[in-house]
Structure formats: C-alpha cells, structure tokens
Amino acid sequence: MDRRRFLSALGVASGGLLVSWQAQAVSWVNLGQAPLDTRNLRTDSARVFDLSVSSADPSETGVILWTHIAPTALRGGEPLYLQVALDANFQTLLLQAQVGANDLNDQRDHTVKVDLDGQLPATASGGPYFYRFIYDGTVSRTGRCRTLPAASAQRKRLKFALLTCQDHTNGYYGALAHVARDESIDYVLHLGDFIYETAGDPRFQSLPFADRTLVLPSGGLVALDLADYRFIYRTYRSDPNLQAVMERHTFVCVPDDHETANDSYWDYARDTLGAPDHPYTTDPKYGNSPALLKQLKLDSQRAWSEYVPARVSFDPQATHPFEALKVFRRFNFGGFLDLFMIDSRTHRSPHPCGEGDVLQRYLPLGCTAFNDGDRTLLGAGQRNWLIEGLTGSRATWKLMGNQTFLGRLAVTLAGTQLAPINVDAWDGFAAERRALTGALREAKVRNFLVATGDLHTHMASNIKHDWGNLNPLDVGNFVGAEFMTPAVTSSTLAEGIAAGADEATRILLGRALAAPTVRLNNPHIQFFDSSRQGYSTLELTDNHAEWVSYVVDKNVNDPAASRKCIARQRKYMSLPWLMAQSTAGY
C-alpha cells in the first residue's frame, strides 16, 4: 500500500472526522511529515489507560477503537494519539491520529471512541491489525482488531465466540480468559447483559464473592442514575480477564435487560420504561414515576454507548429513548455471512400475563394473551428491517444476534402447548415470531441461524414455523437452528429458582426445567443444560455450522480455570435439522 497516498486522501487539514456524539473528532497525522516520537515511552499503561483498550463493530475499511483516560492522569492541553500498524511492534504503521485535548472530558466520562471506517484497506482477511493509544508520554497496552472481509472476498470459514450474562458480583471471568487465548476466533458476539444493574439482588445474585461486591454511588442496591451505571461499567471493565478478551478480539455487542433493569420493556400506556422489579416501580417513595423511569432508560443508553464500543449514535439532547439511540444494525462478512444484531428491549410490549413473577412472567398457566397480534418485541420499524434484510440476503449464511430464546420452551401434551415457561422471551410474542418464521419459510431462506443469550443455559434447538407439528419429515416446517450460549458467571436457572421462590414453586419449576423434561416437552430442542456457566463458539464453513459449548468454573479466580466441552452440534446445509457430534478432542 502507498501509505503517503492513502493518508493524503484523508484530508489532514480538514479538521478530522466526526461520526456521532460518541465518536471523537480526530485529526489525521501524515506519517511522512509528522511522525510521532515513540522513543522512551512510559509503559505503566494502567496509570493512564486504566480500563485498557478495545475494538468493535468492524466495517470493510475500519473498526471502532475505544479507551478510557483515568481522570487523575489528565493534563490540560495534552492531546491523545492513536497508532494502527500491521505488526505488534508497530514497525509498519498504517495511520496515526490525534484526538484533541478538549475531547478528553467528563461529558463522556473520559471515554474515547474513534471510528476508523474508511481509513483502513479492504482486504480478504480483514487483518489482523494492531493498535495503541499514547497520552502524555505513556503508551497503552496493544490491542488487536479485525475489519470485515472485503465484499469480493471468497470466505469459506468464520468463527465467533458467543458471550452473555457476565455478572461481576457472581463469579470470576475464567471463561473470558479462555476466549482471549483462542487464536482461532475471528470475532466475538456479546448478546447482552454486559453488566448487571444490581449490586445485590437476592433473587439471582448469591454474592459469595466478597472481593467482587459493588457499592454504588447512590448507596442503593440497584442503579438509579447515570453515575451508578457509569460506576458499574468502570468496575466491570477493570477486570483483567475482561480487558484481555477485549484487547485481543473485535466485539459486536447488543444490550439486553440488565444494562437497564431486569425484564424491562416499554410501557406504551404511560410512554415510559417498564421495569417491574426496579425501585422506581416498587418503592412507594418514588411513586412509580414515569419521568424517573424514562430518565433511567436514557441514562442506561448513554452509559452503554460510552462504555460498550459500537458504531451507534447516541443523542444527548434527546428526551425520548426511541430517539436517543438505535442499537440494531447489520454486518456483511464478504458475502459469506449477513449478521443482524437486534434490539429486543427498547420497543417491546409489556409482558402479556402481568408483571408478577411465577404464573405471570414465568409459567403463566391459563393465560393466552401472548398470542395477541398487536404485541411486539421489535417494534414495526425494526421488524420490517429484519424481515426485509433476511429475506433479501444473498449471503451463504444469515445469522441473527438475539437476546432471548426465539424457540418455544413450554410445558406441552402431545405437542399441544399447555403453558410457556418464560414469556419474557419470544414465547411472549408468538404472533410476531410466527410472522418472522412465516416470512423466512415463504421466501425459502436457507441457512438461517440464531445466536442467543439471556437464559443462562447451554442449548441447541431447531427452529420451526409450527411448533406443534411433530412430523420430522415435514421439511418445510424447519426454518433454521438456534444456539444459546450459557452465562459467563450469572446464576444458573436452578440457583435463580432456589433464591427467589417458595418450596412448591421451586419443585414445580425445577421439574419443568430438568433437561429430560425440557426435551420431552420440546422435541425441537436437541441439547439443554442449565446447570453450569461458560461460553460457546460458532464456526461457519461452506458445508456446515458448528456450535461447541464449554463449561468453565466461575468459582476459580485464575485465568487458567479448567475448561470442559459438553456439547457439539452441527447444522449441515443439506439437512433441515441439527446433528449431534462427539465432544472428543474438544
């Protein structure tokens, strides 16, 4: 590459690049005329770059790069520099950039997010590239990132790590250390619950880890404002294993509920956030205030956009969450894969059978409101975008990055559903799910996959249009496959049941969620284990998709915590259903 010609095209004197309120303006430094003096740089990076570095949201010619400047390290008038190179020793530089001192302020809580879209070459491999930040004579740790493969690339393999539900208070991040060391992984999909808004909820946080407790600035047990959310993100991102995996791999992230509040939704009747378990809803002193709840959603969106790098635009002047942030987005991996990352929390309707726990949000016996056609998980705009994108895609594989289980998880009798187990998932939005699977079937979309988090379970499932149709020979009823990655640390379903229910309910739900019972009631589910934490990988080839799920003990505070493969499932292009594989050698 002619670097001088490449950089001159950036317009060094033009004042830089501004993508959104969250992407800082940068000035591009011509390598030939203004090289940085990188001799004698200090390497005590944590003093300045206290939360290290990370990359996210690749494009064909760029990526989002992120860091955080410790407030104690700020020097008035001192700019921040960024370097990107082909090698980890920075001998072959591709570009240098400068972020002005005025952009290093508390408006973004001292986070820095630079969008390199359009600044890197389009290649078949997408890298890797290496990057670092330099501030006040101190160099950050080196990050490693990838762009998307070029549209003309003939890719025949991609491998993702799948992550979700990393409750800092509830265990150690040995699973993330394993992902960080895995050189075969191309990108990481984080499917939500990057943080938990609570510092001690007895229903799902057993809190046995004294060295991982949180004391929020507000003094409460649940995030109440922007300062609380920012504090939680800073705490999570201080973890060395989380830093390591984000330094090593390029992430694509979406939020779920705990980035805001448990089982959250949009209360259309009052035009505000619905948060059935949050103090703003339950504590009389807050009066179930619509204004407080709406601001809570805005605060959580702002903190997410600051601390989770993504190519999204947050509008700090917006007074409504629908206008403040759009999370759903699409990535094309060289014609081999179309990836659709969705947002299932911002626009979703209230729970269909009430906002209580058991018999309302969970196992709502006798309720059928989840079938109502006016219920939405996505909102009309996002639903149309998703269906049009999936049915119009010409990529080999189509993958939906999804927060809650798309498939049916129910108590059944001879294929007839008696009651869904969890209507916080897509089971609470049956008509919209049927519209999606119907559109896929009508358009004869092939090689549709879903990657899912949320339920703290290792699970592989076929996706059907008619869940009550038990005929395995009705090939047209199968529209894809879904792979759920387990929680990194969050409580298992059994732990959650034990903590938040009486004995009779624990027995009832415990039996309903036992693996043999689940598979008997839901024969489309091929593998189910809700008893252990870990992570999974999803590898796509020109012949099959392979999901491999690992258990990593969250109780071990060691990056070398042992890992065990417990499941391996393949979806062959030539077959409509999943095939179990041996776990030997994994």
Coordinates of C-alpha atoms in Angstrom, one line a residue:
M1 CA 0.0 0.0 0.0
D2 CA 1.2 3.5 -0.7
R3 CA 0.8 4.9 2.8
R4 CA 1.5 8.5 1.9
R5 CA -1.1 8.5 -0.9
F6 CA -3.5 6.7 1.4
L7 CA -3.2 9.2 4.2
S8 CA -3.3 12.2 2.0
A9 CA -6.7 11.1 0.9
L10 CA -7.9 11.5 4.4
G11 CA -7.7 15.3 4.3
V12 CA -5.3 16.0 7.2
A13 CA -6.1 19.7 7.3
S14 CA -9.8 19.3 7.1
G15 CA -10.4 19.2 10.8
G16 CA -10.9 15.5 11.2
L17 CA -13.8 13.1 11.4
L18 CA -16.9 13.1 13.5
V19 CA -19.3 10.2 13.2
S20 CA -21.6 10.8 16.2
W21 CA -21.6 12.4 19.6
Q22 CA -19.9 9.3 20.9
A23 CA -17.1 9.2 18.3
Q24 CA -14.5 11.8 18.9
A25 CA -13.2 14.2 16.3
V26 CA -9.7 13.2 15.1
S27 CA -7.0 14.9 13.1
W28 CA -5.1 12.5 10.9
V29 CA -1.3 12.8 11.1
N30 CA 0.7 12.4 7.9
L31 CA 3.3 9.7 8.6
G32 CA 5.9 11.2 6.3
Q33 CA 5.7 14.8 7.6
A34 CA 4.8 14.4 11.3
P35 CA 5.8 11.1 12.8
L36 CA 5.3 10.6 16.5
D37 CA 8.4 10.3 18.6
T38 CA 7.8 7.0 20.3
R39 CA 11.2 6.7 21.9
N40 CA 11.3 6.3 25.7
L41 CA 7.6 6.0 26.1
R42 CA 6.5 5.0 29.6
T43 CA 4.8 1.6 29.8
D44 CA 2.9 1.9 33.1
S45 CA -0.3 1.9 31.0
A46 CA -2.8 1.2 33.8
R47 CA -1.9 4.6 35.4
V48 CA -3.3 6.4 32.3
F49 CA -5.4 3.9 30.4
D50 CA -7.0 2.4 33.5
L51 CA -9.6 0.3 31.6
S52 CA -7.2 -0.7 28.8
V53 CA -8.4 -0.7 25.1
S54 CA -10.9 -2.5 22.9
S55 CA -12.3 -2.7 19.4
A56 CA -15.7 -3.3 18.0
D57 CA -18.1 -3.0 15.0
P58 CA -15.9 -3.8 12.1
S59 CA -16.5 -2.4 8.7
E60 CA -14.7 -3.3 5.4
T61 CA -12.4 -0.4 5.9
G62 CA -12.4 0.3 9.6
V63 CA -13.3 -0.5 13.2
I64 CA -14.3 1.3 16.3
L65 CA -11.4 1.7 18.8
W66 CA -12.0 2.5 22.4
T67 CA -10.1 3.5 25.5
H68 CA -10.6 5.4 28.8
I69 CA -8.3 8.0 30.3
A70 CA -8.0 7.9 34.1
P71 CA -9.2 11.4 35.4
T72 CA -6.1 11.6 37.6
A73 CA -3.8 11.3 34.6
L74 CA -5.4 14.1 32.6
R75 CA -3.1 17.0 31.7
G76 CA -4.5 20.3 30.4
G77 CA -4.0 20.8 26.7
E78 CA -2.5 17.4 26.2
P79 CA -3.8 15.5 23.1
L80 CA -4.3 11.8 22.7
Y81 CA -2.6 9.9 19.9
L82 CA -3.6 6.7 18.2
Q83 CA -1.5 4.4 16.0
V84 CA -2.5 1.4 13.9
A85 CA 0.0 -1.0 12.4
L86 CA 0.3 -4.3 10.5
D87 CA 2.5 -5.7 13.3
A88 CA 2.5 -5.8 17.1
N89 CA 5.9 -4.0 17.2
F90 CA 4.5 -1.0 15.2
Q91 CA 7.3 -1.2 12.6
T92 CA 4.8 -1.0 9.7
L93 CA 2.4 1.8 10.6
L94 CA -0.8 2.3 8.6
L95 CA -2.0 5.5 10.2
Q96 CA -1.7 7.9 13.1
A97 CA -4.4 10.1 14.6
Q98 CA -4.8 12.8 17.2
V99 CA -7.8 13.4 19.5
G100 CA -7.8 16.9 20.7
A101 CA -7.5 17.7 24.4
N102 CA -10.9 19.3 24.5
D103 CA -12.5 15.9 23.7
L104 CA -11.0 14.2 26.7
N105 CA -13.6 15.4 29.2
D106 CA -16.2 14.2 31.7
Q107 CA -19.0 14.7 29.2
R108 CA -18.3 11.2 28.0
D109 CA -16.9 10.1 31.4
H110 CA -13.4 10.3 29.9
T111 CA -14.1 7.5 27.4
V112 CA -12.7 7.8 23.9
K113 CA -14.2 6.2 20.9
V114 CA -12.7 6.7 17.4
D115 CA -14.3 5.4 14.2
L116 CA -11.7 4.3 11.6
D117 CA -14.4 3.5 9.0
G118 CA -12.9 4.4 5.6
Q119 CA -9.3 4.6 7.0
L120 CA -8.0 1.0 6.6
P121 CA -7.6 -1.1 3.4
A122 CA -10.3 -3.5 2.4
T123 CA -8.7 -7.0 2.4
A124 CA -9.9 -10.6 2.1
S125 CA -8.6 -11.4 5.5
G126 CA -9.7 -8.3 7.5
G127 CA -6.4 -8.2 9.3
P128 CA -5.4 -8.6 12.0
Y129 CA -4.3 -5.1 12.7
F130 CA -2.6 -3.8 15.9
Y131 CA -3.3 -0.5 17.6
R132 CA -2.3 1.5 20.7
F133 CA -3.0 4.9 22.3
I134 CA -0.4 7.3 23.5
Y135 CA -1.0 10.0 26.1
D136 CA 1.4 12.2 28.0
G137 CA 4.3 10.1 27.0
T138 CA 2.7 6.8 28.1
V139 CA 1.6 4.0 25.8
S140 CA -1.4 1.8 26.3
R141 CA -1.4 -1.9 26.0
T142 CA -1.5 -3.1 22.4
G143 CA -4.9 -4.1 21.0
R144 CA -5.6 -6.5 18.2
C145 CA -8.5 -5.9 15.8
R146 CA -10.1 -7.1 12.6
T147 CA -12.1 -5.4 9.9
L148 CA -14.8 -7.2 7.9
P149 CA -13.6 -9.2 4.9
A150 CA -14.0 -7.3 1.7
A151 CA -17.2 -7.8 -0.3
S152 CA -15.3 -9.6 -3.0
A153 CA -13.6 -12.0 -0.6
Q154 CA -14.4 -15.7 -1.1
R155 CA -14.6 -16.6 2.6
K156 CA -15.4 -20.2 3.5
R157 CA -14.9 -20.0 7.2
L158 CA -15.7 -17.7 10.1
K159 CA -15.5 -18.4 13.9
F160 CA -17.3 -16.5 16.6
A161 CA -17.1 -16.7 20.3
L162 CA -20.6 -16.2 21.9
L163 CA -20.8 -14.5 25.3
T164 CA -23.6 -13.3 27.6
C165 CA -24.6 -12.6 31.2
Q166 CA -21.3 -11.7 32.9
D167 CA -22.5 -10.8 36.4
H168 CA -19.3 -9.4 38.1
T169 CA -20.6 -10.0 41.6
N170 CA -21.4 -13.6 40.9
G171 CA -18.2 -15.1 39.8
Y172 CA -14.8 -14.9 38.1
Y173 CA -14.2 -14.5 34.4
G174 CA -12.1 -17.6 33.6
A175 CA -14.3 -18.1 30.6
L176 CA -13.2 -14.8 29.1
A177 CA -9.6 -15.7 29.7
H178 CA -10.1 -18.8 27.5
V179 CA -11.7 -16.8 24.7
A180 CA -8.8 -14.3 24.9
R181 CA -6.3 -17.0 24.3
D182 CA -8.1 -18.7 21.4
E183 CA -6.3 -17.7 18.2
S184 CA -8.9 -19.4 16.1
I185 CA -11.6 -16.9 16.9
D186 CA -12.3 -14.2 14.4
Y187 CA -14.8 -12.1 16.3
V188 CA -16.8 -12.1 19.5
L189 CA -20.6 -11.6 19.7
H190 CA -21.8 -10.4 23.0
L191 CA -25.5 -11.0 23.2
G192 CA -26.4 -8.8 26.2
D193 CA -26.1 -8.4 30.0
F194 CA -22.6 -6.9 29.7
I195 CA -23.3 -5.5 33.1
Y196 CA -25.9 -6.1 35.8
E197 CA -27.6 -3.1 37.2
T198 CA -27.8 -4.6 40.7
A199 CA -25.3 -4.7 43.4
G200 CA -27.1 -7.4 45.3
D201 CA -30.4 -8.8 44.3
P202 CA -31.1 -11.9 46.4
R203 CA -33.3 -13.4 43.6
F204 CA -30.3 -14.0 41.3
Q205 CA -27.2 -12.8 43.0
S206 CA -26.0 -15.2 45.7
L207 CA -23.0 -12.9 46.4
P208 CA -20.5 -15.4 47.8
F209 CA -17.6 -13.4 46.3
A210 CA -16.5 -10.8 48.8
D211 CA -13.9 -9.4 46.6
R212 CA -16.4 -8.7 43.8
T213 CA -19.1 -6.7 45.7
L214 CA -20.3 -3.3 44.5
V215 CA -21.1 -0.2 46.5
L216 CA -23.0 2.1 44.1
P217 CA -22.5 5.9 44.3
S218 CA -26.2 6.3 45.1
G219 CA -25.8 3.9 48.1
G220 CA -28.6 1.6 46.8
L221 CA -28.6 -1.9 45.6
V222 CA -29.9 -1.0 42.1
A223 CA -28.6 1.6 39.6
L224 CA -30.7 4.8 40.0
D225 CA -28.9 7.2 37.7
L226 CA -26.1 7.8 35.2
A227 CA -23.4 7.9 37.9
D228 CA -24.4 4.4 39.1
Y229 CA -24.4 3.0 35.6
R230 CA -21.0 4.5 34.8
F231 CA -19.6 3.2 38.1
I232 CA -20.8 -0.3 37.3
Y233 CA -19.2 -0.2 33.8
R234 CA -15.9 1.1 35.2
T235 CA -15.9 -1.7 37.7
Y236 CA -16.6 -4.4 35.2
R237 CA -14.1 -3.1 32.7
S238 CA -11.4 -3.1 35.4
D239 CA -11.4 -6.9 35.4
P240 CA -8.2 -8.2 33.9
N241 CA -9.8 -11.1 32.1
L242 CA -12.5 -8.9 30.5
Q243 CA -9.7 -6.4 29.5
A244 CA -7.7 -9.3 28.0
V245 CA -10.5 -10.6 25.8
M246 CA -11.5 -7.1 24.6
E247 CA -7.8 -6.3 23.8
R248 CA -7.5 -9.5 21.8
H249 CA -10.7 -9.7 19.8
T250 CA -13.1 -7.3 18.0
F251 CA -16.5 -7.4 19.5
V252 CA -20.1 -6.9 18.2
C253 CA -22.4 -6.2 21.1
V254 CA -26.1 -5.6 21.8
P255 CA -27.7 -4.8 25.2
D256 CA -30.4 -6.9 26.9
D257 CA -32.4 -6.0 30.0
H258 CA -29.7 -5.8 32.8
E259 CA -28.0 -2.9 31.1
T260 CA -31.1 -1.1 32.3
A261 CA -33.4 -3.1 34.6
N262 CA -34.5 -6.7 35.0
D263 CA -37.2 -7.8 32.5
S264 CA -37.5 -4.3 31.2
Y265 CA -39.9 -3.3 28.4
W266 CA -41.7 -0.2 27.1
D267 CA -44.9 0.8 28.9
Y268 CA -46.8 2.3 25.9
A269 CA -49.8 3.3 28.0
R270 CA -47.7 5.7 30.1
D271 CA -44.9 6.2 27.4
T272 CA -42.1 5.3 29.8
L273 CA -39.8 2.4 30.7
G274 CA -41.4 -0.6 32.2
A275 CA -39.2 -2.0 35.0
P276 CA -41.3 -4.4 37.1
D277 CA -38.6 -5.1 39.7
H278 CA -36.8 -1.7 39.9
P279 CA -37.2 0.6 43.0
Y280 CA -38.6 3.3 40.8
T281 CA -41.6 1.0 40.2
T282 CA -41.8 -0.9 43.5
D283 CA -40.7 1.6 46.2
P284 CA -43.6 3.9 47.2
K285 CA -41.2 6.8 47.8
Y286 CA -40.6 7.0 44.1
G287 CA -44.3 6.9 43.2
N288 CA -43.8 4.7 40.1
S289 CA -42.8 8.0 38.4
P290 CA -42.9 7.9 34.5
A291 CA -40.4 10.7 34.5
L292 CA -37.9 8.8 36.6
L293 CA -38.3 5.6 34.7
K294 CA -37.9 7.3 31.3
Q295 CA -34.7 9.1 32.5
L296 CA -33.4 5.8 33.8
K297 CA -33.6 4.3 30.3
L298 CA -31.9 7.4 28.8
D299 CA -29.1 7.1 31.5
S300 CA -28.6 3.4 30.7
Q301 CA -28.5 4.1 27.0
R302 CA -25.9 6.8 27.5
A303 CA -23.7 4.7 29.7
W304 CA -23.9 1.7 27.3
S305 CA -22.9 3.9 24.4
E306 CA -19.9 5.3 26.3
Y307 CA -18.5 2.0 27.7
V308 CA -19.5 -0.6 25.1
P309 CA -17.9 0.4 21.8
A310 CA -20.3 0.2 18.9
R311 CA -20.9 2.2 15.7
V312 CA -24.1 3.8 17.1
S313 CA -25.2 7.4 17.5
F314 CA -26.4 8.5 20.9
D315 CA -28.1 11.9 21.0
P316 CA -27.6 13.5 24.4
Q317 CA -30.3 16.1 23.6
A318 CA -33.0 13.5 23.0
T319 CA -35.7 13.4 25.6
H320 CA -37.2 10.0 24.5
P321 CA -35.3 6.7 24.4
F322 CA -36.7 5.9 20.9
E323 CA -34.9 8.9 19.6
A324 CA -31.7 8.8 21.7
L325 CA -30.2 5.5 20.5
K326 CA -30.6 2.9 17.7
V327 CA -28.9 -0.3 18.5
F328 CA -30.0 -2.8 15.8
R329 CA -27.5 -3.0 12.9
R330 CA -26.3 -5.2 10.1
F331 CA -22.8 -6.6 9.2
N332 CA -21.9 -8.3 5.9
F333 CA -18.9 -10.6 6.0
G334 CA -17.8 -10.7 2.4
G335 CA -21.0 -12.3 1.1
F336 CA -20.4 -15.3 3.2
L337 CA -22.5 -14.1 6.2
D338 CA -25.1 -11.5 6.9
L339 CA -25.2 -10.7 10.6
F340 CA -28.3 -8.9 12.0
M341 CA -27.9 -7.7 15.6
I342 CA -31.3 -6.8 17.0
D343 CA -32.6 -4.8 20.0
S344 CA -35.4 -6.6 21.8
R345 CA -35.8 -4.3 24.8
T346 CA -36.4 -0.7 23.7
H347 CA -39.7 -1.2 21.8
R348 CA -41.1 -4.4 23.3
S349 CA -44.6 -4.5 24.7
P350 CA -45.3 -5.2 28.4
H351 CA -45.5 -8.9 29.5
P352 CA -48.7 -10.4 28.3
C353 CA -49.9 -12.0 31.5
G354 CA -48.9 -9.5 34.1
E355 CA -45.7 -8.2 35.7
G356 CA -45.5 -10.6 38.6
D357 CA -43.0 -13.5 38.8
V358 CA -44.3 -17.1 38.7
L359 CA -47.7 -17.6 36.9
Q360 CA -47.3 -14.2 35.2
R361 CA -43.9 -13.7 33.6
Y362 CA -42.9 -17.3 34.2
L363 CA -45.2 -20.3 33.6
P364 CA -48.4 -18.3 33.1
L365 CA -50.9 -21.1 33.4
G366 CA -54.3 -20.3 31.9
C367 CA -53.1 -17.1 30.1
T368 CA -53.2 -16.9 26.3
A369 CA -52.5 -13.2 25.7
F370 CA -49.1 -14.0 24.4
N371 CA -50.8 -14.9 21.1
D372 CA -52.2 -11.4 20.6
G373 CA -51.3 -10.0 17.2
D374 CA -50.7 -6.4 18.4
R375 CA -47.9 -7.4 20.7
T376 CA -44.3 -6.6 19.6
L377 CA -40.8 -7.4 20.7
L378 CA -39.1 -5.4 18.0
G379 CA -41.3 -2.5 17.0
A380 CA -42.7 -2.2 13.5
G381 CA -39.6 -0.4 12.0
Q382 CA -37.1 -2.9 13.3
R383 CA -39.3 -5.9 12.4
N384 CA -39.6 -4.7 8.8
W385 CA -35.9 -4.0 8.6
L386 CA -35.1 -7.5 9.9
I387 CA -37.6 -9.4 7.7
E388 CA -36.6 -7.4 4.6
G389 CA -32.9 -8.0 5.3
L390 CA -33.2 -11.7 6.0
T391 CA -35.5 -12.5 3.0
G392 CA -33.4 -10.3 0.7
S393 CA -30.0 -11.5 1.7
R394 CA -27.9 -13.4 -0.8
A395 CA -25.2 -14.3 1.7
T396 CA -24.4 -18.0 2.3
W397 CA -25.4 -17.8 6.0
K398 CA -27.8 -15.5 7.8
L399 CA -27.3 -15.0 11.5
M400 CA -29.4 -13.1 14.0
G401 CA -27.7 -11.9 17.1
N402 CA -30.6 -12.2 19.6
Q403 CA -31.1 -11.7 23.3
T404 CA -33.9 -14.0 24.4
F405 CA -34.8 -17.5 23.3
L406 CA -36.6 -17.4 19.9
G407 CA -37.8 -21.0 20.1
R408 CA -40.6 -22.5 22.1
L409 CA -39.9 -23.5 25.7
A410 CA -43.1 -24.8 27.1
V411 CA -45.0 -27.4 29.1
T412 CA -46.8 -29.5 26.5
L413 CA -49.0 -32.5 26.0
A414 CA -48.7 -34.5 22.7
G415 CA -47.3 -31.4 21.0
T416 CA -50.0 -29.0 22.3
Q417 CA -48.7 -26.2 24.5
L418 CA -50.2 -26.0 28.0
A419 CA -48.1 -23.1 29.1
P420 CA -44.9 -21.3 28.1
I421 CA -42.2 -21.3 30.7
N422 CA -40.9 -17.8 30.1
V423 CA -42.9 -15.1 28.3
D424 CA -40.1 -12.6 28.8
A425 CA -38.6 -14.4 25.8
W426 CA -40.1 -14.7 22.3
D427 CA -42.8 -17.1 23.7
G428 CA -44.5 -13.9 24.9
F429 CA -44.7 -12.6 21.4
A430 CA -45.9 -15.6 19.5
A431 CA -47.7 -13.7 16.7
E432 CA -44.6 -11.7 15.8
R433 CA -42.4 -14.8 16.0
R434 CA -44.8 -16.5 13.6
A435 CA -44.6 -13.5 11.2
L436 CA -40.8 -13.9 11.2
T437 CA -40.7 -17.6 10.7
G438 CA -43.5 -17.4 8.1
A439 CA -41.6 -14.8 6.1
L440 CA -38.5 -17.0 6.2
R441 CA -40.4 -20.0 5.0
E442 CA -42.3 -18.2 2.3
A443 CA -39.1 -16.7 0.9
K444 CA -37.4 -20.1 1.2
V445 CA -34.5 -18.6 3.2
R446 CA -31.7 -21.1 3.6
N447 CA -29.1 -21.4 6.3
F448 CA -30.8 -19.2 8.9
L449 CA -29.2 -19.3 12.3
V450 CA -29.8 -17.5 15.6
A451 CA -27.3 -16.9 18.4
T452 CA -29.0 -16.2 21.7
G453 CA -28.1 -15.4 25.3
D454 CA -30.2 -14.5 28.4
L455 CA -31.3 -17.8 29.8
H456 CA -28.0 -18.9 31.4
T457 CA -28.2 -22.2 29.5
H458 CA -26.3 -24.3 27.0
M459 CA -28.9 -25.0 24.4
A460 CA -29.2 -26.1 20.7
S461 CA -32.6 -26.1 19.0
N462 CA -34.2 -26.4 15.7
I463 CA -36.4 -23.5 14.6
K464 CA -39.9 -24.4 13.4
H465 CA -42.7 -22.4 12.0
D466 CA -45.4 -24.6 13.6
W467 CA -44.1 -25.7 16.9
G468 CA -46.9 -28.2 17.4
N469 CA -46.1 -30.0 14.2
L470 CA -44.1 -33.1 15.4
N471 CA -43.7 -34.6 11.9
P472 CA -39.9 -34.8 11.3
L473 CA -40.5 -35.4 7.6
D474 CA -42.2 -32.0 7.1
V475 CA -39.0 -30.4 5.9
G476 CA -40.8 -27.1 5.1
N477 CA -41.6 -26.6 8.8
F478 CA -37.9 -26.3 9.7
V479 CA -36.6 -22.8 9.1
G480 CA -33.2 -22.8 10.9
A481 CA -31.3 -23.5 14.0
E482 CA -30.7 -21.6 17.3
F483 CA -27.7 -21.8 19.6
M484 CA -27.8 -20.4 23.1
T485 CA -24.6 -19.6 24.9
P486 CA -24.5 -20.0 28.7
A487 CA -23.9 -17.3 31.2
V488 CA -20.3 -16.4 31.9
T489 CA -21.0 -16.1 35.6
S490 CA -24.6 -15.3 36.3
S491 CA -26.7 -17.6 38.4
T492 CA -28.0 -20.8 36.8
L493 CA -31.7 -21.4 36.4
A494 CA -31.6 -23.7 39.4
E495 CA -29.9 -21.1 41.5
G496 CA -32.4 -18.5 40.5
I497 CA -35.3 -20.7 41.3
A498 CA -33.9 -21.6 44.7
A499 CA -33.2 -18.0 45.6
G500 CA -36.5 -16.4 44.6
A501 CA -39.3 -18.9 45.1
D502 CA -41.1 -20.9 47.8
E503 CA -40.6 -24.6 48.1
A504 CA -43.6 -25.6 46.0
T505 CA -42.6 -23.3 43.2
R506 CA -39.0 -24.5 43.3
I507 CA -40.2 -28.1 42.9
L508 CA -42.6 -27.2 40.0
L509 CA -40.1 -25.1 38.1
G510 CA -37.2 -27.4 38.9
R511 CA -39.0 -30.3 37.3
A512 CA -40.1 -28.3 34.3
L513 CA -36.6 -27.2 33.6
A514 CA -34.8 -30.5 34.1
A515 CA -33.1 -31.5 30.8
P516 CA -35.1 -34.7 30.2
T517 CA -38.4 -32.9 30.8
V518 CA -37.5 -29.9 28.6
R519 CA -36.6 -32.2 25.7
L520 CA -39.7 -34.4 26.2
N521 CA -41.9 -31.3 26.1
N522 CA -40.0 -29.6 23.4
P523 CA -38.6 -32.1 20.9
H524 CA -37.1 -29.4 18.7
I525 CA -34.5 -28.8 21.5
Q526 CA -31.6 -31.0 20.8
F527 CA -29.4 -30.1 23.8
F528 CA -30.2 -28.5 27.1
D529 CA -28.0 -27.9 30.2
S530 CA -28.9 -25.1 32.6
S531 CA -26.7 -26.1 35.5
R532 CA -23.3 -24.7 34.6
Q533 CA -21.6 -21.5 33.3
G534 CA -19.2 -21.0 30.5
Y535 CA -19.2 -19.8 26.9
S536 CA -19.6 -21.3 23.4
T537 CA -18.3 -20.9 19.8
L538 CA -20.0 -20.9 16.5
E539 CA -18.0 -21.8 13.4
L540 CA -19.4 -21.4 9.9
T541 CA -18.0 -23.2 6.9
D542 CA -19.2 -23.7 3.3
N543 CA -20.6 -27.1 4.4
H544 CA -22.0 -26.6 7.9
A545 CA -22.3 -24.5 11.1
E546 CA -20.8 -26.0 14.2
W547 CA -21.7 -24.9 17.8
V548 CA -19.4 -26.0 20.6
S549 CA -20.3 -25.2 24.2
Y550 CA -17.8 -25.2 27.1
V551 CA -18.2 -25.2 30.9
V552 CA -15.7 -23.0 32.8
D553 CA -15.9 -22.9 36.6
K554 CA -16.8 -19.4 37.7
N555 CA -15.6 -20.1 41.3
V556 CA -12.0 -20.3 40.2
N557 CA -10.2 -16.9 40.3
D558 CA -7.5 -17.9 37.8
P559 CA -7.2 -17.3 34.1
A560 CA -6.2 -20.9 33.8
A561 CA -9.5 -22.2 35.2
S562 CA -10.3 -25.6 33.7
R563 CA -12.5 -25.9 30.6
K564 CA -14.7 -28.8 29.5
C565 CA -16.6 -29.2 26.3
I566 CA -20.1 -30.6 27.0
A567 CA -21.9 -30.1 23.7
R568 CA -21.2 -30.1 20.0
Q569 CA -23.9 -29.7 17.4
R570 CA -23.8 -29.2 13.6
K571 CA -26.3 -27.7 11.2
Y572 CA -25.4 -29.0 7.7
M573 CA -26.5 -27.0 4.7
S574 CA -28.0 -30.2 3.2
L575 CA -30.1 -31.1 6.3
P576 CA -33.0 -29.1 7.8
W577 CA -32.2 -30.2 11.4
L578 CA -29.3 -30.3 13.8
M579 CA -27.0 -33.2 14.2
A580 CA -25.2 -34.0 17.5
Q581 CA -21.4 -34.6 17.2
S582 CA -18.9 -36.2 19.6
T583 CA -17.2 -33.9 22.0
A584 CA -14.0 -35.9 21.9
G585 CA -11.0 -33.8 21.3
Y586 CA -12.6 -30.5 22.3

